[in-house]
């Protein structure tokens, strides 16, 4: 196992902090740096694993800072944006329709409709009327010009 340069180590730590799997990180290192690393070597840079118990403070701090930023800055991830997802679904539906794959097109259109209807959010709509109407709120009617002493005019 060859010693890795600091920029490779930083890339590994940051990828792991962003919840990439060790096998994804192995592929990333191969693609970006042209280096072959093992799963065990990558795992040794994940402070949440026992194998990384002797990981230096510098790398633990980088991992924790990266993970915190990753969890807080969801807006930096394009697919977290509703408009981005809808554009992507539109492109896929157009392509599927062009390929005459109408089943897939219908599924994509349905998914886009759910996206527009907030089916993929945790928003809740509250209906104050029960299904049989027995618990519906009572209407209060105010009459202008009358006296409010409870007696007759």
PDB file of N, CA, C and O in Angstrom, residues 3-66:
ATOM      1  N   UNK A   3       2.017   5.192   0.010  1.00  0.00           N
ATOM      2  CA  UNK A   3       1.580   6.384   0.731  1.00  0.00           C
ATOM      3  C   UNK A   3       0.864   7.312  -0.242  1.00  0.00           C
ATOM      4  O   UNK A   3       1.295   7.497  -1.382  1.00  0.00           O
ATOM      5  N   UNK A   4      -0.216   7.885   0.217  1.00  0.00           N
ATOM      6  CA  UNK A   4      -1.002   8.763  -0.632  1.00  0.00           C
ATOM      7  C   UNK A   4      -0.639  10.220  -0.381  1.00  0.00           C
ATOM      8  O   UNK A   4      -0.317  10.611   0.740  1.00  0.00           O
ATOM      9  N   UNK A   5      -0.723  11.020  -1.426  1.00  0.00           N
ATOM     10  CA  UNK A   5      -0.466  12.449  -1.307  1.00  0.00           C
ATOM     11  C   UNK A   5      -1.616  13.090  -0.531  1.00  0.00           C
ATOM     12  O   UNK A   5      -2.746  12.587  -0.548  1.00  0.00           O
ATOM     13  N   UNK A   6      -1.353  14.216   0.133  1.00  0.00           N
ATOM     14  CA  UNK A   6      -2.396  14.881   0.928  1.00  0.00           C
ATOM     15  C   UNK A   6      -3.669  15.204   0.140  1.00  0.00           C
ATOM     16  O   UNK A   6      -4.774  15.080   0.677  1.00  0.00           O
ATOM     17  N   UNK A   7      -3.529  15.586  -1.136  1.00  0.00           N
ATOM     18  CA  UNK A   7      -4.742  15.923  -1.908  1.00  0.00           C
ATOM     19  C   UNK A   7      -5.594  14.686  -2.180  1.00  0.00           C
ATOM     20  O   UNK A   7      -6.824  14.776  -2.237  1.00  0.00           O
ATOM     21  N   UNK A   8      -4.973  13.530  -2.303  1.00  0.00           N
ATOM     22  CA  UNK A   8      -5.727  12.282  -2.487  1.00  0.00           C
ATOM     23  C   UNK A   8      -6.428  11.924  -1.179  1.00  0.00           C
ATOM     24  O   UNK A   8      -7.604  11.561  -1.179  1.00  0.00           O
ATOM     25  N   UNK A   9      -5.719  12.048  -0.078  1.00  0.00           N
ATOM     26  CA  UNK A   9      -6.312  11.767   1.236  1.00  0.00           C
ATOM     27  C   UNK A   9      -7.507  12.689   1.487  1.00  0.00           C
ATOM     28  O   UNK A   9      -8.557  12.242   1.957  1.00  0.00           O
ATOM     29  N   UNK A  10      -7.339  13.973   1.168  1.00  0.00           N
ATOM     30  CA  UNK A  10      -8.424  14.937   1.375  1.00  0.00           C
ATOM     31  C   UNK A  10      -9.639  14.567   0.529  1.00  0.00           C
ATOM     32  O   UNK A  10     -10.782  14.633   1.002  1.00  0.00           O
ATOM     33  N   UNK A  11      -9.404  14.166  -0.701  1.00  0.00           N
ATOM     34  CA  UNK A  11     -10.502  13.767  -1.584  1.00  0.00           C
ATOM     35  C   UNK A  11     -11.232  12.549  -1.023  1.00  0.00           C
ATOM     36  O   UNK A  11     -12.465  12.499  -1.041  1.00  0.00           O
ATOM     37  N   UNK A  12     -10.478  11.592  -0.508  1.00  0.00           N
ATOM     38  CA  UNK A  12     -11.081  10.387   0.086  1.00  0.00           C
ATOM     39  C   UNK A  12     -11.919  10.757   1.305  1.00  0.00           C
ATOM     40  O   UNK A  12     -13.079  10.345   1.436  1.00  0.00           O
ATOM     41  N   UNK A  13     -11.355  11.548   2.195  1.00  0.00           N
ATOM     42  CA  UNK A  13     -12.057  11.945   3.420  1.00  0.00           C
ATOM     43  C   UNK A  13     -13.340  12.702   3.086  1.00  0.00           C
ATOM     44  O   UNK A  13     -14.408  12.449   3.652  1.00  0.00           O
ATOM     45  N   UNK A  14     -13.247  13.638   2.144  1.00  0.00           N
ATOM     46  CA  UNK A  14     -14.421  14.433   1.791  1.00  0.00           C
ATOM     47  C   UNK A  14     -15.505  13.591   1.122  1.00  0.00           C
ATOM     48  O   UNK A  14     -16.697  13.779   1.394  1.00  0.00           O
ATOM     49  N   UNK A  15     -15.100  12.669   0.275  1.00  0.00           N
ATOM     50  CA  UNK A  15     -16.089  11.802  -0.372  1.00  0.00           C
ATOM     51  C   UNK A  15     -16.793  10.925   0.664  1.00  0.00           C
ATOM     52  O   UNK A  15     -18.017  10.761   0.618  1.00  0.00           O
ATOM     53  N   UNK A  16     -16.036  10.387   1.595  1.00  0.00           N
ATOM     54  CA  UNK A  16     -16.648   9.562   2.648  1.00  0.00           C
ATOM     55  C   UNK A  16     -17.576  10.402   3.524  1.00  0.00           C
ATOM     56  O   UNK A  16     -18.636   9.934   3.944  1.00  0.00           O
ATOM     57  N   UNK A  17     -17.192  11.635   3.784  1.00  0.00           N
ATOM     58  CA  UNK A  17     -18.026  12.522   4.600  1.00  0.00           C
ATOM     59  C   UNK A  17     -19.347  12.835   3.905  1.00  0.00           C
ATOM     60  O   UNK A  17     -20.348  13.102   4.565  1.00  0.00           O
ATOM     61  N   UNK A  18     -19.345  12.771   2.578  1.00  0.00           N
ATOM     62  CA  UNK A  18     -20.561  13.019   1.795  1.00  0.00           C
ATOM     63  C   UNK A  18     -21.330  11.726   1.528  1.00  0.00           C
ATOM     64  O   UNK A  18     -22.145  11.663   0.606  1.00  0.00           O
ATOM     65  N   UNK A  19     -21.050  10.719   2.338  1.00  0.00           N
ATOM     66  CA  UNK A  19     -21.759   9.433   2.313  1.00  0.00           C
ATOM     67  C   UNK A  19     -21.501   8.599   1.063  1.00  0.00           C
ATOM     68  O   UNK A  19     -22.279   7.720   0.744  1.00  0.00           O
ATOM     69  N   UNK A  20     -20.407   8.849   0.342  1.00  0.00           N
ATOM     70  CA  UNK A  20     -20.038   7.952  -0.747  1.00  0.00           C
ATOM     71  C   UNK A  20     -19.553   6.646  -0.127  1.00  0.00           C
ATOM     72  O   UNK A  20     -18.915   6.651   0.923  1.00  0.00           O
ATOM     73  N   UNK A  21     -19.849   5.538  -0.768  1.00  0.00           N
ATOM     74  CA  UNK A  21     -19.395   4.236  -0.261  1.00  0.00           C
ATOM     75  C   UNK A  21     -17.913   4.075  -0.577  1.00  0.00           C
ATOM     76  O   UNK A  21     -17.400   4.713  -1.509  1.00  0.00           O
ATOM     77  N   UNK A  22     -17.227   3.221   0.170  1.00  0.00           N
ATOM     78  CA  UNK A  22     -15.815   2.987  -0.131  1.00  0.00           C
ATOM     79  C   UNK A  22     -15.573   2.559  -1.581  1.00  0.00           C
ATOM     80  O   UNK A  22     -14.619   2.996  -2.208  1.00  0.00           O
ATOM     81  N   UNK A  23     -16.448   1.736  -2.138  1.00  0.00           N
ATOM     82  CA  UNK A  23     -16.256   1.319  -3.532  1.00  0.00           C
ATOM     83  C   UNK A  23     -16.437   2.496  -4.497  1.00  0.00           C
ATOM     84  O   UNK A  23     -15.732   2.582  -5.512  1.00  0.00           O
ATOM     85  N   UNK A  24     -17.333   3.410  -4.194  1.00  0.00           N
ATOM     86  CA  UNK A  24     -17.482   4.612  -5.017  1.00  0.00           C
ATOM     87  C   UNK A  24     -16.223   5.469  -4.928  1.00  0.00           C
ATOM     88  O   UNK A  24     -15.783   6.051  -5.918  1.00  0.00           O
ATOM     89  N   UNK A  25     -15.646   5.546  -3.723  1.00  0.00           N
ATOM     90  CA  UNK A  25     -14.438   6.342  -3.523  1.00  0.00           C
ATOM     91  C   UNK A  25     -13.256   5.715  -4.253  1.00  0.00           C
ATOM     92  O   UNK A  25     -12.435   6.426  -4.848  1.00  0.00           O
ATOM     93  N   UNK A  26     -13.164   4.388  -4.259  1.00  0.00           N
ATOM     94  CA  UNK A  26     -12.099   3.697  -4.998  1.00  0.00           C
ATOM     95  C   UNK A  26     -12.168   4.096  -6.475  1.00  0.00           C
ATOM     96  O   UNK A  26     -11.161   4.445  -7.101  1.00  0.00           O
ATOM     97  N   UNK A  27     -13.377   4.081  -7.040  1.00  0.00           N
ATOM     98  CA  UNK A  27     -13.569   4.452  -8.443  1.00  0.00           C
ATOM     99  C   UNK A  27     -13.233   5.925  -8.670  1.00  0.00           C
ATOM    100  O   UNK A  27     -12.622   6.284  -9.682  1.00  0.00           O
ATOM    101  N   UNK A  28     -13.604   6.776  -7.721  1.00  0.00           N
ATOM    102  CA  UNK A  28     -13.319   8.212  -7.818  1.00  0.00           C
ATOM    103  C   UNK A  28     -11.813   8.475  -7.841  1.00  0.00           C
ATOM    104  O   UNK A  28     -11.321   9.253  -8.669  1.00  0.00           O
ATOM    105  N   UNK A  29     -11.088   7.821  -6.951  1.00  0.00           N
ATOM    106  CA  UNK A  29      -9.632   7.994  -6.882  1.00  0.00           C
ATOM    107  C   UNK A  29      -8.985   7.503  -8.172  1.00  0.00           C
ATOM    108  O   UNK A  29      -8.071   8.138  -8.705  1.00  0.00           O
ATOM    109  N   UNK A  30      -9.474   6.398  -8.692  1.00  0.00           N
ATOM    110  CA  UNK A  30      -8.942   5.858  -9.952  1.00  0.00           C
ATOM    111  C   UNK A  30      -9.176   6.843 -11.100  1.00  0.00           C
ATOM    112  O   UNK A  30      -8.280   7.111 -11.902  1.00  0.00           O
ATOM    113  N   UNK A  31     -10.375   7.409 -11.135  1.00  0.00           N
ATOM    114  CA  UNK A  31     -10.744   8.326 -12.215  1.00  0.00           C
ATOM    115  C   UNK A  31     -10.008   9.665 -12.097  1.00  0.00           C
ATOM    116  O   UNK A  31      -9.484  10.177 -13.078  1.00  0.00           O
ATOM    117  N   UNK A  32      -9.972  10.243 -10.891  1.00  0.00           N
ATOM    118  CA  UNK A  32      -9.404  11.579 -10.721  1.00  0.00           C
ATOM    119  C   UNK A  32      -7.877  11.598 -10.630  1.00  0.00           C
ATOM    120  O   UNK A  32      -7.245  12.538 -11.090  1.00  0.00           O
ATOM    121  N   UNK A  33      -7.307  10.580 -10.004  1.00  0.00           N
ATOM    122  CA  UNK A  33      -5.872  10.594  -9.741  1.00  0.00           C
ATOM    123  C   UNK A  33      -5.104   9.484 -10.458  1.00  0.00           C
ATOM    124  O   UNK A  33      -3.878   9.447 -10.410  1.00  0.00           O
ATOM    125  N   UNK A  34      -5.830   8.554 -11.070  1.00  0.00           N
ATOM    126  CA  UNK A  34      -5.178   7.446 -11.761  1.00  0.00           C
ATOM    127  C   UNK A  34      -4.488   6.470 -10.823  1.00  0.00           C
ATOM    128  O   UNK A  34      -3.573   5.762 -11.213  1.00  0.00           O
ATOM    129  N   UNK A  35      -4.949   6.426  -9.581  1.00  0.00           N
ATOM    130  CA  UNK A  35      -4.351   5.548  -8.572  1.00  0.00           C
ATOM    131  C   UNK A  35      -5.305   4.409  -8.227  1.00  0.00           C
ATOM    132  O   UNK A  35      -6.519   4.598  -8.173  1.00  0.00           O
ATOM    133  N   UNK A  36      -4.736   3.251  -7.963  1.00  0.00           N
ATOM    134  CA  UNK A  36      -5.528   2.118  -7.492  1.00  0.00           C
ATOM    135  C   UNK A  36      -5.371   2.019  -5.981  1.00  0.00           C
ATOM    136  O   UNK A  36      -4.260   1.882  -5.473  1.00  0.00           O
ATOM    137  N   UNK A  37      -6.497   2.136  -5.283  1.00  0.00           N
ATOM    138  CA  UNK A  37      -6.499   1.996  -3.822  1.00  0.00           C
ATOM    139  C   UNK A  37      -7.461   0.875  -3.459  1.00  0.00           C
ATOM    140  O   UNK A  37      -8.373   0.551  -4.225  1.00  0.00           O
ATOM    141  N   UNK A  38      -7.267   0.289  -2.303  1.00  0.00           N
ATOM    142  CA  UNK A  38      -8.127  -0.811  -1.864  1.00  0.00           C
ATOM    143  C   UNK A  38      -9.281  -0.274  -1.028  1.00  0.00           C
ATOM    144  O   UNK A  38      -9.232   0.853  -0.515  1.00  0.00           O
ATOM    145  N   UNK A  39     -10.300  -1.106  -0.864  1.00  0.00           N
ATOM    146  CA  UNK A  39     -11.432  -0.741  -0.007  1.00  0.00           C
ATOM    147  C   UNK A  39     -10.965  -0.507   1.426  1.00  0.00           C
ATOM    148  O   UNK A  39     -11.430   0.419   2.103  1.00  0.00           O
ATOM    149  N   UNK A  40     -10.048  -1.332   1.895  1.00  0.00           N
ATOM    150  CA  UNK A  40      -9.535  -1.196   3.262  1.00  0.00           C
ATOM    151  C   UNK A  40      -8.774   0.120   3.418  1.00  0.00           C
ATOM    152  O   UNK A  40      -8.888   0.793   4.446  1.00  0.00           O
ATOM    153  N   UNK A  41      -8.006   0.478   2.395  1.00  0.00           N
ATOM    154  CA  UNK A  41      -7.245   1.721   2.445  1.00  0.00           C
ATOM    155  C   UNK A  41      -8.207   2.906   2.518  1.00  0.00           C
ATOM    156  O   UNK A  41      -8.001   3.836   3.305  1.00  0.00           O
ATOM    157  N   UNK A  42      -9.252   2.888   1.732  1.00  0.00           N
ATOM    158  CA  UNK A  42     -10.244   3.961   1.753  1.00  0.00           C
ATOM    159  C   UNK A  42     -10.960   3.993   3.105  1.00  0.00           C
ATOM    160  O   UNK A  42     -11.126   5.054   3.712  1.00  0.00           O
ATOM    161  N   UNK A  43     -11.363   2.830   3.594  1.00  0.00           N
ATOM    162  CA  UNK A  43     -12.076   2.762   4.876  1.00  0.00           C
ATOM    163  C   UNK A  43     -11.239   3.281   6.037  1.00  0.00           C
ATOM    164  O   UNK A  43     -11.788   3.753   7.038  1.00  0.00           O
ATOM    165  N   UNK A  44      -9.932   3.228   5.895  1.00  0.00           N
ATOM    166  CA  UNK A  44      -9.069   3.703   6.986  1.00  0.00           C
ATOM    167  C   UNK A  44      -9.102   5.223   7.136  1.00  0.00           C
ATOM    168  O   UNK A  44      -8.536   5.767   8.078  1.00  0.00           O
ATOM    169  N   UNK A  45      -9.812   5.915   6.222  1.00  0.00           N
ATOM    170  CA  UNK A  45      -9.961   7.371   6.310  1.00  0.00           C
ATOM    171  C   UNK A  45     -11.361   7.779   6.751  1.00  0.00           C
ATOM    172  O   UNK A  45     -11.721   8.944   6.694  1.00  0.00           O
ATOM    173  N   UNK A  46     -12.154   6.814   7.212  1.00  0.00           N
ATOM    174  CA  UNK A  46     -13.517   7.092   7.695  1.00  0.00           C
ATOM    175  C   UNK A  46     -13.531   6.992   9.212  1.00  0.00           C
ATOM    176  O   UNK A  46     -13.524   5.894   9.771  1.00  0.00           O
ATOM    177  N   UNK A  47     -13.569   8.136   9.910  1.00  0.00           N
ATOM    178  CA  UNK A  47     -13.507   8.098  11.377  1.00  0.00           C
ATOM    179  C   UNK A  47     -14.699   7.423  12.045  1.00  0.00           C
ATOM    180  O   UNK A  47     -14.667   7.164  13.234  1.00  0.00           O
ATOM    181  N   UNK A  48     -15.738   7.110  11.292  1.00  0.00           N
ATOM    182  CA  UNK A  48     -16.873   6.391  11.880  1.00  0.00           C
ATOM    183  C   UNK A  48     -16.636   4.891  11.903  1.00  0.00           C
ATOM    184  O   UNK A  48     -17.446   4.149  12.443  1.00  0.00           O
ATOM    185  N   UNK A  49     -15.523   4.439  11.326  1.00  0.00           N
ATOM    186  CA  UNK A  49     -15.178   3.018  11.288  1.00  0.00           C
ATOM    187  C   UNK A  49     -14.042   2.711  12.262  1.00  0.00           C
ATOM    188  O   UNK A  49     -13.159   3.536  12.504  1.00  0.00           O
ATOM    189  N   UNK A  50     -14.060   1.515  12.803  1.00  0.00           N
ATOM    190  CA  UNK A  50     -13.034   1.097  13.765  1.00  0.00           C
ATOM    191  C   UNK A  50     -11.642   1.063  13.135  1.00  0.00           C
ATOM    192  O   UNK A  50     -10.646   1.346  13.808  1.00  0.00           O
ATOM    193  N   UNK A  51     -11.568   0.764  11.856  1.00  0.00           N
ATOM    194  CA  UNK A  51     -10.283   0.677  11.172  1.00  0.00           C
ATOM    195  C   UNK A  51      -9.551   2.024  11.163  1.00  0.00           C
ATOM    196  O   UNK A  51      -8.341   2.083  10.995  1.00  0.00           O
ATOM    197  N   UNK A  52     -10.290   3.116  11.376  1.00  0.00           N
ATOM    198  CA  UNK A  52      -9.701   4.458  11.320  1.00  0.00           C
ATOM    199  C   UNK A  52      -9.414   5.020  12.713  1.00  0.00           C
ATOM    200  O   UNK A  52      -9.304   6.236  12.882  1.00  0.00           O
ATOM    201  N   UNK A  53      -9.277   4.159  13.705  1.00  0.00           N
ATOM    202  CA  UNK A  53      -9.091   4.641  15.080  1.00  0.00           C
ATOM    203  C   UNK A  53      -7.824   5.475  15.243  1.00  0.00           C
ATOM    204  O   UNK A  53      -7.748   6.323  16.123  1.00  0.00           O
ATOM    205  N   UNK A  54      -6.827   5.267  14.398  1.00  0.00           N
ATOM    206  CA  UNK A  54      -5.581   6.034  14.497  1.00  0.00           C
ATOM    207  C   UNK A  54      -5.499   7.156  13.458  1.00  0.00           C
ATOM    208  O   UNK A  54      -4.414   7.679  13.211  1.00  0.00           O
ATOM    209  N   UNK A  55      -6.625   7.526  12.862  1.00  0.00           N
ATOM    210  CA  UNK A  55      -6.642   8.585  11.858  1.00  0.00           C
ATOM    211  C   UNK A  55      -6.272   9.912  12.514  1.00  0.00           C
ATOM    212  O   UNK A  55      -6.751  10.243  13.605  1.00  0.00           O
ATOM    213  N   UNK A  56      -5.442  10.682  11.840  1.00  0.00           N
ATOM    214  CA  UNK A  56      -4.972  11.950  12.389  1.00  0.00           C
ATOM    215  C   UNK A  56      -6.090  12.952  12.610  1.00  0.00           C
ATOM    216  O   UNK A  56      -7.117  12.938  11.927  1.00  0.00           O
ATOM    217  N   UNK A  57      -5.890  13.831  13.578  1.00  0.00           N
ATOM    218  CA  UNK A  57      -6.885  14.847  13.939  1.00  0.00           C
ATOM    219  C   UNK A  57      -7.238  15.723  12.745  1.00  0.00           C
ATOM    220  O   UNK A  57      -8.400  16.095  12.560  1.00  0.00           O
ATOM    221  N   UNK A  58      -6.251  16.045  11.930  1.00  0.00           N
ATOM    222  CA  UNK A  58      -6.467  16.876  10.744  1.00  0.00           C
ATOM    223  C   UNK A  58      -7.551  16.263   9.849  1.00  0.00           C
ATOM    224  O   UNK A  58      -8.452  16.957   9.369  1.00  0.00           O
ATOM    225  N   UNK A  59      -7.476  14.945   9.635  1.00  0.00           N
ATOM    226  CA  UNK A  59      -8.425  14.281   8.742  1.00  0.00           C
ATOM    227  C   UNK A  59      -9.782  14.092   9.411  1.00  0.00           C
ATOM    228  O   UNK A  59     -10.820  14.181   8.752  1.00  0.00           O
ATOM    229  N   UNK A  60      -9.792  13.860  10.716  1.00  0.00           N
ATOM    230  CA  UNK A  60     -11.061  13.748  11.449  1.00  0.00           C
ATOM    231  C   UNK A  60     -11.797  15.082  11.405  1.00  0.00           C
ATOM    232  O   UNK A  60     -13.006  15.134  11.163  1.00  0.00           O
ATOM    233  N   UNK A  61     -11.060  16.172  11.622  1.00  0.00           N
ATOM    234  CA  UNK A  61     -11.672  17.508  11.573  1.00  0.00           C
ATOM    235  C   UNK A  61     -12.218  17.810  10.179  1.00  0.00           C
ATOM    236  O   UNK A  61     -13.326  18.342  10.035  1.00  0.00           O
ATOM    237  N   UNK A  62     -11.443  17.470   9.150  1.00  0.00           N
ATOM    238  CA  UNK A  62     -11.903  17.686   7.773  1.00  0.00           C
ATOM    239  C   UNK A  62     -13.168  16.874   7.498  1.00  0.00           C
ATOM    240  O   UNK A  62     -14.128  17.382   6.902  1.00  0.00           O
ATOM    241  N   UNK A  63     -13.187  15.632   7.966  1.00  0.00           N
ATOM    242  CA  UNK A  63     -14.359  14.781   7.792  1.00  0.00           C
ATOM    243  C   UNK A  63     -15.576  15.419   8.456  1.00  0.00           C
ATOM    244  O   UNK A  63     -16.639  15.552   7.844  1.00  0.00           O
ATOM    245  N   UNK A  64     -15.437  15.826   9.723  1.00  0.00           N
ATOM    246  CA  UNK A  64     -16.561  16.398  10.469  1.00  0.00           C
ATOM    247  C   UNK A  64     -17.051  17.710   9.863  1.00  0.00           C
ATOM    248  O   UNK A  64     -18.258  17.946   9.766  1.00  0.00           O
ATOM    249  N   UNK A  65     -16.132  18.571   9.451  1.00  0.00           N
ATOM    250  CA  UNK A  65     -16.520  19.846   8.821  1.00  0.00           C
ATOM    251  C   UNK A  65     -17.241  19.604   7.497  1.00  0.00           C
ATOM    252  O   UNK A  65     -18.265  20.233   7.217  1.00  0.00           O
ATOM    253  N   UNK A  66     -16.715  18.693   6.710  1.00  0.00           N
ATOM    254  CA  UNK A  66     -17.322  18.392   5.411  1.00  0.00           C
ATOM    255  C   UNK A  66     -18.706  17.788   5.593  1.00  0.00           C
ATOM    256  O   UNK A  66     -19.657  18.167   4.903  1.00  0.00           O
TER     257      UNK A  66
END
